[in-house]
Coordinates of C-alpha atoms in Angstrom, one line a residue:
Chain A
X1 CA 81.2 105.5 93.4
X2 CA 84.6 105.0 93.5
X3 CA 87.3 107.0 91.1
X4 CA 88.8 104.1 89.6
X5 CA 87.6 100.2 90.0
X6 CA 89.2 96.9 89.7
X7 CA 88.5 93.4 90.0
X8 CA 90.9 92.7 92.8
X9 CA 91.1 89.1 92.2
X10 CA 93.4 87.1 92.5
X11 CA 94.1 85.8 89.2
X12 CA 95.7 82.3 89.0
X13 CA 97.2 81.5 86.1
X14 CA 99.9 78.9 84.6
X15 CA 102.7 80.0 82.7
X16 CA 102.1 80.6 79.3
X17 CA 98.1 81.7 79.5
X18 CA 96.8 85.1 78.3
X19 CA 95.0 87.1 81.2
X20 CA 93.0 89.9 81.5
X21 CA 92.4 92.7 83.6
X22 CA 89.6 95.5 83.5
X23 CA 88.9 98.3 84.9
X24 CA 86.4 101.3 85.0
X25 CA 86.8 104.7 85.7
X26 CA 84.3 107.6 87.2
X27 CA 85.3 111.0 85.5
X28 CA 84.5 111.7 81.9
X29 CA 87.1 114.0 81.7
X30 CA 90.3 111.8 82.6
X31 CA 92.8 112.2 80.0
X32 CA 95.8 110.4 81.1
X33 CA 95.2 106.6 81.9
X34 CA 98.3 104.3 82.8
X35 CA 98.8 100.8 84.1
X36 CA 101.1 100.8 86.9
X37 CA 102.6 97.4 88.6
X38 CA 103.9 96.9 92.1
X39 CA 105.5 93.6 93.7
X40 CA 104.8 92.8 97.3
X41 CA 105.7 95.8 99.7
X42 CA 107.6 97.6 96.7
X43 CA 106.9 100.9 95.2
X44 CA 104.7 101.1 92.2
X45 CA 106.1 101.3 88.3
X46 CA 104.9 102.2 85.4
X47 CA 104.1 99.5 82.9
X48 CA 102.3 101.4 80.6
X49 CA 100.5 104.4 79.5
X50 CA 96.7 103.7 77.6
X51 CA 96.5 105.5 74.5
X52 CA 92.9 106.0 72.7
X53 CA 94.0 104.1 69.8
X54 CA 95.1 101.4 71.8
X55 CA 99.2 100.0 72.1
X56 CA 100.9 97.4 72.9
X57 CA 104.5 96.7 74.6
X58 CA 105.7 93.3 73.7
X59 CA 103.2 90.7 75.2
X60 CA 101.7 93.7 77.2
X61 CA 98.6 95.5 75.5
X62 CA 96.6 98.0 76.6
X63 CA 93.3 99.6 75.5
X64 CA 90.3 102.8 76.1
X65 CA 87.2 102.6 76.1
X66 CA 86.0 106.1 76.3
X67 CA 82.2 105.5 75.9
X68 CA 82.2 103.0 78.5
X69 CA 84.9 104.7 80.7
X70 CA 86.8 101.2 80.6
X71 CA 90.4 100.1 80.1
X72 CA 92.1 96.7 79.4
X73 CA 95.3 95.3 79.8
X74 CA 96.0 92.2 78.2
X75 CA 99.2 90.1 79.1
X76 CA 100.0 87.2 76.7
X77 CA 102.4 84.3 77.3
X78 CA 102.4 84.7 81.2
X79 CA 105.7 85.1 82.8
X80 CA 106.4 83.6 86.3
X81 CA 107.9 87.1 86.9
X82 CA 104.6 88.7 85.8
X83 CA 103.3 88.0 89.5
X84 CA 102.3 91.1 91.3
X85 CA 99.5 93.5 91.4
X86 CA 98.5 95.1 88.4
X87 CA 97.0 99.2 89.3
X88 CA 95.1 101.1 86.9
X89 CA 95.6 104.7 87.0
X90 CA 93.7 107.4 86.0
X91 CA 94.1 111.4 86.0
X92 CA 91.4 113.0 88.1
X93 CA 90.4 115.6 85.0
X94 CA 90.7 119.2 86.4
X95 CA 92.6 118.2 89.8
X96 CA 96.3 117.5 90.2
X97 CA 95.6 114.1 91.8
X98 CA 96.1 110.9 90.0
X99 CA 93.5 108.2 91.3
X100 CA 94.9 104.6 91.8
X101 CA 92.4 101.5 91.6
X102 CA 93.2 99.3 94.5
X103 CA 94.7 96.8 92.0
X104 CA 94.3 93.2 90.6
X105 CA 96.5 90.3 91.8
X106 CA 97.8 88.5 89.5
X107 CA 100.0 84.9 90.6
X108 CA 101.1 83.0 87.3
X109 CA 102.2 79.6 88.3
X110 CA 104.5 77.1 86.8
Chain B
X1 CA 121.3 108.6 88.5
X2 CA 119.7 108.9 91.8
X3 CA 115.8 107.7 92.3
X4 CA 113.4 109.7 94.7
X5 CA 114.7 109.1 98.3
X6 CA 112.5 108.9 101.6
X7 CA 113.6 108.7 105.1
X8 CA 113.0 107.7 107.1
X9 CA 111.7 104.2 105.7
X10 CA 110.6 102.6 109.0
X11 CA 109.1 105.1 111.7
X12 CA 107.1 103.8 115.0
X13 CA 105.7 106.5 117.7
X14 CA 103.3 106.7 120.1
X15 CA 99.5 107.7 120.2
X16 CA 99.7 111.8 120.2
X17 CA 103.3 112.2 119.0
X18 CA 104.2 114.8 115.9
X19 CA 105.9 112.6 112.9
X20 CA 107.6 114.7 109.7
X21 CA 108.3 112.4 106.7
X22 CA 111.0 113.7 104.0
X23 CA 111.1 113.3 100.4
X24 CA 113.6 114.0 98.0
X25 CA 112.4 113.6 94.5
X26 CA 114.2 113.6 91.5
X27 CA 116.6 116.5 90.7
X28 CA 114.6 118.8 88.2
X29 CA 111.3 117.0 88.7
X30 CA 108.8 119.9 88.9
X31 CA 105.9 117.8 90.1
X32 CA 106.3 116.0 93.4
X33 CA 102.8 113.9 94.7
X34 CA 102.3 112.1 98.5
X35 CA 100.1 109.5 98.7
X36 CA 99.6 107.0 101.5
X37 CA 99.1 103.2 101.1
X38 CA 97.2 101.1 104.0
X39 CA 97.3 97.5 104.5
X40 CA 95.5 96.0 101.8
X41 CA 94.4 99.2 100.2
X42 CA 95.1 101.0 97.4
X43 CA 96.8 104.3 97.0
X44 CA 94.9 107.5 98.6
X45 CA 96.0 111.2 96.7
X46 CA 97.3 113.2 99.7
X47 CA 98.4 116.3 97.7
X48 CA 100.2 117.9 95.0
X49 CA 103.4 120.2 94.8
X50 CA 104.1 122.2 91.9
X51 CA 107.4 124.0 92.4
X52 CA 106.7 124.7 96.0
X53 CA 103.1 125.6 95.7
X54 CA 100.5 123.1 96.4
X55 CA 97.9 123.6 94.1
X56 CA 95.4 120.6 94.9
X57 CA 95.7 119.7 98.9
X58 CA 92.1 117.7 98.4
X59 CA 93.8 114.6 99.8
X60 CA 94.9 115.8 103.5
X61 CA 92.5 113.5 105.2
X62 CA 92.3 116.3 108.2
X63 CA 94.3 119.4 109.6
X64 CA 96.4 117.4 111.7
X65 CA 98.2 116.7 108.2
X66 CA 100.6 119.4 106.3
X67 CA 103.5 119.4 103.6
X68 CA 105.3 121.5 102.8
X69 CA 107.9 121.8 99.8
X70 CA 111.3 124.1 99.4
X71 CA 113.4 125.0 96.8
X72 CA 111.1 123.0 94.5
X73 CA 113.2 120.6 95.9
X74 CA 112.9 118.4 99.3
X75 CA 109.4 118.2 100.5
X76 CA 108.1 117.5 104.4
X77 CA 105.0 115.3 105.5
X78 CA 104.3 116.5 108.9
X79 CA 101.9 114.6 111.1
X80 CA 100.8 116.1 114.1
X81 CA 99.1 114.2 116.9
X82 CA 99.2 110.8 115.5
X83 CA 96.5 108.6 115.3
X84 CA 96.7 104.8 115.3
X85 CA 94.7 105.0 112.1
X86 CA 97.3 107.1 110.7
X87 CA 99.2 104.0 110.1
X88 CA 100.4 103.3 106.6
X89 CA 103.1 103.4 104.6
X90 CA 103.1 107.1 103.0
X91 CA 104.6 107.4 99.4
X92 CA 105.9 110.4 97.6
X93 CA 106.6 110.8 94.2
X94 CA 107.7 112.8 91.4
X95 CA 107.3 113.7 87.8
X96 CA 109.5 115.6 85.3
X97 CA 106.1 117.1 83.6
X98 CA 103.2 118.7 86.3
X99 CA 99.7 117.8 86.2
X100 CA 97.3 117.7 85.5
X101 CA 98.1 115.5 82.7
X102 CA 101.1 114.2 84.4
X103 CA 103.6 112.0 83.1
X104 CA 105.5 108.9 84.4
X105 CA 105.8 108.8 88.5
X106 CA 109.1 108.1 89.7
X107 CA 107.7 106.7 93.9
X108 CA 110.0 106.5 96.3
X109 CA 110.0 103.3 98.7
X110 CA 107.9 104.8 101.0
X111 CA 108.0 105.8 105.0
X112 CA 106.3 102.7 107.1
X113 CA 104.3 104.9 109.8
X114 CA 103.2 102.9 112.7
X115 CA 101.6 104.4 115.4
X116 CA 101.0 102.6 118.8

């Protein structure tokens, strides 16, 4: 089983929808969980780190599931500049590494 | 201020040649992470410096890969003997906190590796 999973879509939406992305993680004893974005053939950027309690960043929320080793991101009132892939990122518990999903593409369309 | 710097960004060699990729992360940044990213995959963990020590190399796919970091400073990638399947663009970056719980990653844009 793989360290972190995504759906890797693609997502099409128009502007102006709410979309969602999932994704579960292997290792009960990941502590840090982020959502990163990259744009074609750039470098990837945080977006967001996932609290336990759940937190949003403007139309950006994100939330833990620790039972079901599952987080959320939640992006309301699409942006045509909200296009790229979408990688959830989780800490490999006692190792260094940080494990990338292979990321969800997301294409919001006028 | 200045962003974790790579170089060189585009590298093509032949089948069998050595390659050494450079990263310069962040000035103070403790933590300093490679990873490499094929075509259509996601990220792959290739190791983990902290100062100049590497405590979690679990990601070197095989010996023909090594790194090596100085000064807790500038780090080198060294491929030896490449392999076409070796091609991928390889990404380092680096944090201000070390792992394991990490914070933010700062990449760099990444050295395009293609081998021939």
């Amino acid at each position: 089983r793989k360290e972190v999973e995504q759906d890797p879509g693609p997502f099409n939406v128009p502007e102006g929808a709410t979309v969602a992305f999932n994704c579960t993680y292997s290792n009960s004893a990941s502590q840090s969980f982020f959502w990163y974005r990259q744009d074609c053939r750039k470098e990837p950027k945080l977006l967001m780190s996932v609290y336990s309690s759940g937190n949003e960043d403007g139309r950006f929320t994100a939330q833990l599931n620790r039972a079901s080793q599952y987080i959320s991101l939640l992006i309301r009132d699409s942006k045509l500049s909200d296009s790229a892939t979408y990688l959830c990122v989780v800490n490999g518990g006692s190792g260094y590494a940080l494990n990338f999903g292979k990321g969800t593409s997301l294409l919001v369309t006028p | 201020g200045a962003g974790v710097s790579q170089s060189p960004s585009n590298k093509v060699t032949e089948k069998g040649k050595d390659v050494e990729l450079r990263c310069d992360p962040i000035s103070g940044h403790t933590a300093l992470y490679w990873y490499r990213q094929s075509l259509g995959q996601g990220l792959e963990f290739l190791i983990y410096f902290q100062g100049n020590s590497a405590p979690d190399k679990s990601g070197l796919p095989s010996d023909r890969f090594s790194a090596e970091r100085t000064g807790g400073s500038v780090s080198t990638l060294t491929i030896q003997r490449t392999q076409q399947e070796d091609s991928a663009v390889y990404l380092c970056a680096s944090s201000e906190r070390p792992g394991p719980n990490t914070g933010e990653l700062f990449f760099g844009e990444g050295s395009r590796l293609t081998v021939l």
